[in-house]
C-alpha cells in the first residue's frame, strides 16, 4: 500500500520532468533532399537523350504483332475505348468522359506514330501508359488500332479471291 501511495506522489513530480524532454517536432529544422544542392541526382549532360524521348521505329506488321496488340488492347484500352474502339467502354458507361472514337476521320488519317505517342505521353484526359505498357507492346497496340479502323470500313471488294470464296 505504501508503494502505491509513493508512486502516486511521485507521478505528478516525474511527469513534467519526463515530458519536458519531449520537443515539439513540428517546429524542428528540417532539410529536404531537394533543398540542398549537394544532395540528390546530378545534372544530366546536355547531349544526353532522355529514354522516353528517343524515337523508336515501328516494327513490321505481322499476324503475331496484331495478335499481341489485340491482347494488350483488351487489357489496357477496352475499359475506356471498348472492344470496337468506338469510345463506349465500361468506364464511360459508369460516368467518365468518353474518349474519341478511333473511327472518326481525324484519327483514321493520323499516322500510326500518333497512337504510340498518345500511349507514351498521354493526351487530354488519358494519362501516360509509358510505365505500364512496354514500347514493343505500344507498337503492337497501335498496329491493332489501325487494323481495327480498317475493319470497320472494309468491303467485300477489299478481300482477295480466296477470302471471298470463304465467305458464307
Backbone as numpy.savetxt, mean C-alpha at the origin, in Angstrom:
# Nx Ny Nz CAx CAy CAz Cx Cy Cz
1.01 -5.97 67.48 0.20 -4.78 67.48 1.06 -3.52 67.48
2.18 -3.62 68.24 3.09 -2.48 68.29 3.70 -2.19 66.92
4.02 -3.26 66.20 4.61 -3.06 64.87 3.62 -2.36 63.94
2.39 -2.72 64.04 1.36 -2.12 63.21 1.23 -0.63 63.53
1.27 -0.28 64.78 1.18 1.13 65.19 2.43 1.87 64.73
3.60 1.23 64.84 4.85 1.84 64.40 4.84 2.09 62.90
4.38 1.13 62.13 4.30 1.29 60.66 3.32 2.40 60.30
2.21 2.46 60.98 1.22 3.49 60.72 1.76 4.87 61.06
2.63 4.97 62.06 3.21 6.26 62.45 4.32 6.67 61.48
5.08 5.70 60.96 6.18 6.01 60.06 5.72 6.30 58.63
4.59 5.76 58.23 4.12 5.93 56.86 3.95 7.39 56.47
3.30 8.25 57.29 3.17 9.65 56.89 4.52 10.37 56.82
5.52 9.91 57.56 6.83 10.54 57.53 7.63 10.07 56.31
7.60 8.77 56.04 8.40 8.22 54.95 7.79 8.48 53.57
6.50 8.56 53.46 5.85 8.73 52.17 6.29 10.00 51.45
6.31 11.17 52.11 6.80 12.37 51.40 8.27 12.26 51.01
9.07 11.60 51.83 10.49 11.43 51.51 10.64 10.56 50.26
9.90 9.45 50.24 9.98 8.56 49.08 9.44 9.21 47.82
8.31 9.90 47.93 7.73 10.54 46.77 8.49 11.79 46.34
9.24 12.36 47.23 10.05 13.54 46.89 11.12 13.21 45.87
11.55 11.95 45.84 12.55 11.54 44.87 11.98 11.39 43.46
10.67 11.29 43.34 10.04 11.17 42.02 10.05 12.53 41.35
10.33 12.52 40.09 10.40 13.76 39.33 9.20 13.80 38.38
8.79 14.97 38.04 7.74 15.12 37.05 8.37 14.87 35.69
8.20 13.68 35.16 8.92 13.27 33.94 8.44 13.99 32.70
7.30 14.65 32.79 6.82 15.39 31.63 7.73 16.56 31.32
8.33 17.15 32.34 9.13 18.35 32.16 10.62 18.07 32.06
11.00 16.83 31.86 12.42 16.53 31.71 12.90 16.95 30.33
14.18 17.33 30.26 14.77 17.64 28.97 14.94 16.36 28.19
14.52 16.41 26.93 14.62 15.24 26.08 15.32 15.63 24.80
15.97 14.69 24.19 16.62 14.92 22.91 16.15 13.84 21.97
15.50 14.25 20.89 15.05 13.27 19.91 16.20 12.94 18.97
16.09 11.81 18.33 17.14 11.39 17.40 17.24 12.32 16.21
16.15 13.02 15.88 16.16 13.89 14.71 16.55 15.33 15.05
16.63 15.65 16.33 16.96 17.01 16.73 18.47 17.25 16.66
19.25 16.21 16.78 20.69 16.34 16.79 21.24 15.93 15.42
22.04 16.79 14.81 22.56 16.48 13.49 23.57 15.34 13.52
24.13 15.03 14.69 25.11 13.94 14.77 24.43 12.57 14.86
23.12 12.57 15.09 22.38 11.32 15.23 21.47 11.15 14.02
21.28 9.93 13.57 20.35 9.66 12.48 21.08 9.29 11.22
20.34 9.06 10.16 20.95 8.64 8.91 21.78 9.75 8.29
22.80 9.34 7.58 23.65 10.30 6.90 22.98 10.84 5.65
23.60 11.83 5.05 23.05 12.43 3.85 23.29 11.50 2.66
22.33 11.46 1.76 22.43 10.64 0.56 23.25 11.39 -0.48
24.20 10.73 -1.12 24.97 11.41 -2.17 24.06 11.91 -3.28
24.47 12.99 -3.93 23.63 13.65 -4.93 23.38 12.78 -6.16
24.30 11.91 -6.53 24.14 11.13 -7.75 23.44 9.78 -7.52
22.89 9.57 -6.32 22.22 8.31 -5.99 20.77 8.38 -6.42
20.28 7.30 -7.04 18.88 7.20 -7.45 18.14 6.43 -6.38
17.04 6.98 -5.91 16.22 6.32 -4.90 15.68 5.01 -5.47
15.60 4.00 -4.63 15.17 2.67 -5.06 13.82 2.71 -5.77
12.88 3.47 -5.24 11.54 3.51 -5.82 11.46 4.43 -7.03
12.47 5.24 -7.28 12.44 6.17 -8.39 13.03 5.59 -9.67
13.78 4.54 -9.57 14.42 4.02 -10.77 13.38 3.38 -11.68
13.61 3.51 -12.98 12.68 2.98 -13.96 12.87 1.48 -14.10
11.79 0.77 -14.17 11.81 -0.66 -14.36 11.08 -0.94 -15.66
11.70 -1.69 -16.55 11.05 -1.97 -17.82 10.02 -3.07 -17.64
8.90 -2.96 -18.35 7.87 -3.99 -18.21 8.34 -5.31 -18.84
7.98 -6.41 -18.23 8.37 -7.71 -18.79 7.49 -8.03 -19.99
7.91 -8.98 -20.82 7.05 -9.38 -21.94 5.78 -10.06 -21.41
4.68 -9.81 -22.10 3.39 -10.35 -21.66 3.30 -11.81 -22.08
3.13 -12.67 -21.10 2.97 -14.10 -21.33 1.72 -14.57 -20.59
1.31 -15.79 -20.87 0.15 -16.34 -20.17 0.44 -16.46 -18.68
1.66 -16.86 -18.31 2.03 -16.98 -16.90 1.96 -15.62 -16.20
2.41 -14.58 -16.89 2.36 -13.23 -16.32 0.91 -12.80 -16.11
0.04 -13.06 -17.07 -1.37 -12.69 -16.93 -2.05 -13.47 -15.82
-1.71 -14.76 -15.68 -2.30 -15.55 -14.59 -1.85 -15.04 -13.24
-0.56 -14.69 -13.13 -0.05 -14.11 -11.88 -0.72 -12.77 -11.61
-0.89 -11.97 -12.65 -1.55 -10.68 -12.51 -2.99 -10.82 -12.06
-3.69 -11.82 -12.61 -5.07 -12.06 -12.20 -5.14 -12.46 -10.73
-4.22 -13.33 -10.31 -4.18 -13.76 -8.92 -3.94 -12.57 -7.99
-2.94 -11.75 -8.31 -2.61 -10.59 -7.48 -3.70 -9.53 -7.54
-4.32 -9.37 -8.71 -5.43 -8.42 -8.85 -6.56 -8.80 -7.91
-6.88 -10.09 -7.87 -7.96 -10.54 -6.99 -7.63 -10.29 -5.52
-6.37 -10.40 -5.16 -5.97 -10.19 -3.76 -6.00 -8.71 -3.40
-5.34 -7.88 -4.20 -5.11 -6.49 -3.81 -6.12 -5.49 -4.38
-6.69 -5.78 -5.54 -7.45 -4.76 -6.26 -8.97 -4.92 -6.20
-9.45 -6.16 -6.16 -10.90 -6.36 -6.24 -11.68 -5.78 -5.07
-11.13 -5.62 -3.87 -11.96 -4.99 -2.83 -12.49 -3.62 -3.24
-11.73 -2.88 -4.01 -12.21 -1.56 -4.47 -12.66 -1.58 -5.92
-11.86 -2.20 -6.80 -12.10 -2.12 -8.24 -13.04 -3.19 -8.78
-13.33 -4.23 -8.04 -14.18 -5.37 -8.38 -13.50 -6.28 -9.39
-14.05 -7.46 -9.57 -13.50 -8.45 -10.50 -13.52 -7.93 -11.94
-14.49 -7.09 -12.26 -14.62 -6.58 -13.63 -13.80 -5.33 -13.87
-13.30 -4.70 -12.80 -12.56 -3.46 -12.96 -13.46 -2.26 -13.18
-14.73 -2.39 -12.80 -15.67 -1.29 -13.03 -15.76 -0.33 -11.86
-15.01 -0.59 -10.77 -14.99 0.33 -9.63 -16.10 0.11 -8.64
-16.77 -1.03 -8.67 -17.87 -1.29 -7.75 -17.55 -2.49 -6.85
-16.38 -2.47 -6.22 -15.97 -3.55 -5.34 -16.72 -3.51 -4.01
-16.40 -4.45 -3.16 -17.10 -4.60 -1.88 -16.89 -3.38 -0.97
-15.71 -2.80 -1.00 -15.44 -1.61 -0.18 -16.34 -0.46 -0.60
-16.54 -0.32 -1.89 -17.40 0.74 -2.41 -18.85 0.49 -2.00
-19.24 -0.77 -2.00 -20.60 -1.12 -1.58 -20.83 -0.83 -0.09
-19.75 -0.71 0.66 -19.84 -0.41 2.09 -19.78 1.09 2.38
-19.71 1.92 1.31 -19.80 3.36 1.51 -18.56 4.16 1.18
-17.47 3.52 0.79 -16.27 4.26 0.42 -16.40 4.82 -0.99
-15.62 5.85 -1.32 -15.73 6.43 -2.66 -15.29 5.43 -3.73
-15.97 5.47 -4.86 -15.69 4.53 -5.95 -14.49 5.00 -6.76
-13.57 4.08 -7.07 -12.48 4.43 -7.98 -13.01 4.47 -9.40
-12.27 5.09 -10.32 -12.76 5.12 -11.70 -12.72 3.72 -12.32
-13.61 3.50 -13.25 -13.64 2.24 -13.98 -12.43 2.17 -14.90
-11.86 0.99 -15.04 -10.75 0.81 -15.97 -11.20 0.92 -17.42
-12.51 0.94 -17.63 -13.04 0.89 -18.98 -13.41 2.26 -19.54
-13.10 3.31 -18.82 -13.32 4.65 -19.37 -12.21 4.95 -20.38
-12.49 5.86 -21.28 -11.56 6.15 -22.38 -10.20 6.62 -21.86
-10.18 7.44 -20.82 -8.91 7.96 -20.30 -7.99 6.83 -19.86
-8.53 5.82 -19.19 -7.69 4.72 -18.71 -7.44 3.66 -19.78
-8.34 3.54 -20.75 -8.06 2.63 -21.87 -6.91 3.16 -22.72
-6.81 4.48 -22.82 -5.76 5.10 -23.63 -4.46 5.29 -22.85
-4.49 5.11 -21.55 -3.29 5.31 -20.72 -2.29 4.20 -21.00
-1.00 4.53 -20.97 0.01 3.47 -21.15 0.01 2.53 -19.94
0.51 1.34 -20.13 0.53 0.34 -19.06 1.39 0.83 -17.89
2.37 1.69 -18.15 3.21 2.24 -17.10 2.39 3.08 -16.12
1.29 3.66 -16.59 0.44 4.46 -15.72 -0.07 3.63 -14.55
-0.52 2.42 -14.82 -1.05 1.56 -13.76 0.05 1.14 -12.79
1.23 0.88 -13.32 2.38 0.55 -12.48 2.71 1.73 -11.57
2.73 2.93 -12.13 3.05 4.13 -11.35 2.00 4.40 -10.27
0.74 4.18 -10.60 -0.33 4.41 -9.61 -0.19 3.41 -8.46
0.12 2.15 -8.77 0.32 1.17 -7.71 1.54 1.53 -6.86
2.56 2.09 -7.49 3.79 2.42 -6.78 3.63 3.67 -5.92
3.03 4.72 -6.46 2.99 6.01 -5.78 1.63 6.36 -5.19
0.59 5.66 -5.60 -0.76 6.03 -5.19 -1.28 7.14 -6.08
-2.59 7.35 -6.04 -3.20 8.38 -6.87 -4.58 8.67 -6.29
-4.89 9.92 -6.05 -6.19 10.27 -5.50 -6.36 9.65 -4.12
-7.44 8.91 -3.93 -7.71 8.27 -2.64 -6.93 6.97 -2.48
-6.36 6.47 -3.56 -5.62 5.21 -3.49 -4.22 5.45 -2.93
-3.87 4.70 -1.91 -2.56 4.82 -1.31 -1.55 3.95 -2.06
-0.30 4.17 -1.78 0.77 3.43 -2.45 0.77 1.97 -2.03
0.97 1.10 -2.99 1.11 -0.33 -2.72 2.57 -0.77 -2.90
3.50 0.19 -2.90 4.91 -0.13 -3.14 5.47 -1.10 -2.11
5.04 -1.02 -0.87 5.56 -1.90 0.16 4.72 -3.17 0.33
3.60 -3.23 -0.36 2.74 -4.42 -0.26 2.90 -5.34 -1.46
3.13 -4.75 -2.63 3.20 -5.52 -3.87 4.58 -5.30 -4.49
5.27 -6.38 -4.75 6.61 -6.31 -5.33 6.53 -5.82 -6.78
7.60 -5.19 -7.30 7.56 -4.67 -8.68 7.17 -5.69 -9.74
7.68 -6.93 -9.71 7.23 -7.87 -10.76 5.72 -8.14 -10.69
5.17 -8.17 -9.48 3.73 -8.37 -9.35 2.94 -7.14 -9.79
3.50 -5.95 -9.61 2.83 -4.74 -10.09 2.74 -4.76 -11.61
3.83 -5.23 -12.26 3.79 -5.33 -13.72 2.78 -6.39 -14.15
2.69 -7.48 -13.41 1.72 -8.53 -13.74 0.30 -8.00 -13.60
0.04 -7.24 -12.54 -1.30 -6.66 -12.35 -1.61 -5.68 -13.47
-0.63 -4.84 -13.84 -0.84 -3.87 -14.91 -1.15 -4.58 -16.23
-0.46 -5.68 -16.51 -0.74 -6.45 -17.73 -2.14 -7.05 -17.67
-2.54 -7.53 -16.50 -3.88 -8.10 -16.35 -4.94 -7.02 -16.51
-4.69 -5.83 -15.99 -5.65 -4.72 -16.17 -5.84 -4.43 -17.65
-4.74 -4.42 -18.40 -4.83 -4.18 -19.84 -5.63 -5.29 -20.52
-5.41 -6.55 -20.12 -6.18 -7.66 -20.69 -7.65 -7.55 -20.28
-7.92 -7.12 -19.06 -9.29 -6.94 -18.59 -9.99 -5.85 -19.40
-9.27 -4.79 -19.70 -9.84 -3.72 -20.52 -10.18 -4.23 -21.92
-9.29 -4.97 -22.50 -9.52 -5.47 -23.86 -10.64 -6.50 -23.90
-10.81 -7.24 -22.82 -11.85 -8.27 -22.80 -13.24 -7.68 -22.82
-13.40 -6.48 -22.31 -14.72 -5.86 -22.25 -15.18 -5.34 -23.60
-14.25 -5.05 -24.50 -14.60 -4.51 -25.81 -14.30 -5.49 -26.94
-14.06 -6.74 -26.59 -13.71 -7.73 -27.62 -14.93 -8.11 -28.45
-14.66 -8.36 -29.72 -15.70 -8.83 -30.63 -15.27 -10.17 -31.21
-16.18 -10.83 -31.88 -15.86 -12.12 -32.50 -14.81 -11.92 -33.60
-14.79 -10.77 -34.23 -13.82 -10.50 -35.29 -12.39 -10.45 -34.74
-12.23 -10.19 -33.44 -10.91 -10.14 -32.83 -10.31 -11.53 -32.62
-11.13 -12.57 -32.72 -10.67 -13.93 -32.45 -10.00 -14.54 -33.68
-9.12 -15.50 -33.42 -8.50 -16.25 -34.52 -9.50 -17.27 -35.04
-9.30 -17.81 -36.23 -10.24 -18.81 -36.75 -10.36 -20.03 -35.83
-9.27 -20.44 -35.17 -9.35 -21.57 -34.24 -10.22 -21.25 -33.03
-10.11 -20.02 -32.55 -10.91 -19.61 -31.40 -12.39 -19.48 -31.77
-12.65 -19.06 -33.00 -14.04 -18.94 -33.45 -14.72 -20.30 -33.52
-13.98 -21.31 -33.96 -14.59 -22.65 -34.04 -14.87 -23.22 -32.66
-14.17 -22.74 -31.63 -14.38 -23.24 -30.27 -15.59 -22.60 -29.60
-16.13 -21.55 -30.21 -17.29 -20.88 -29.62 -18.54 -21.77 -29.72
-19.44 -21.67 -28.75 -20.67 -22.48 -28.80 -21.64 -21.98 -29.86
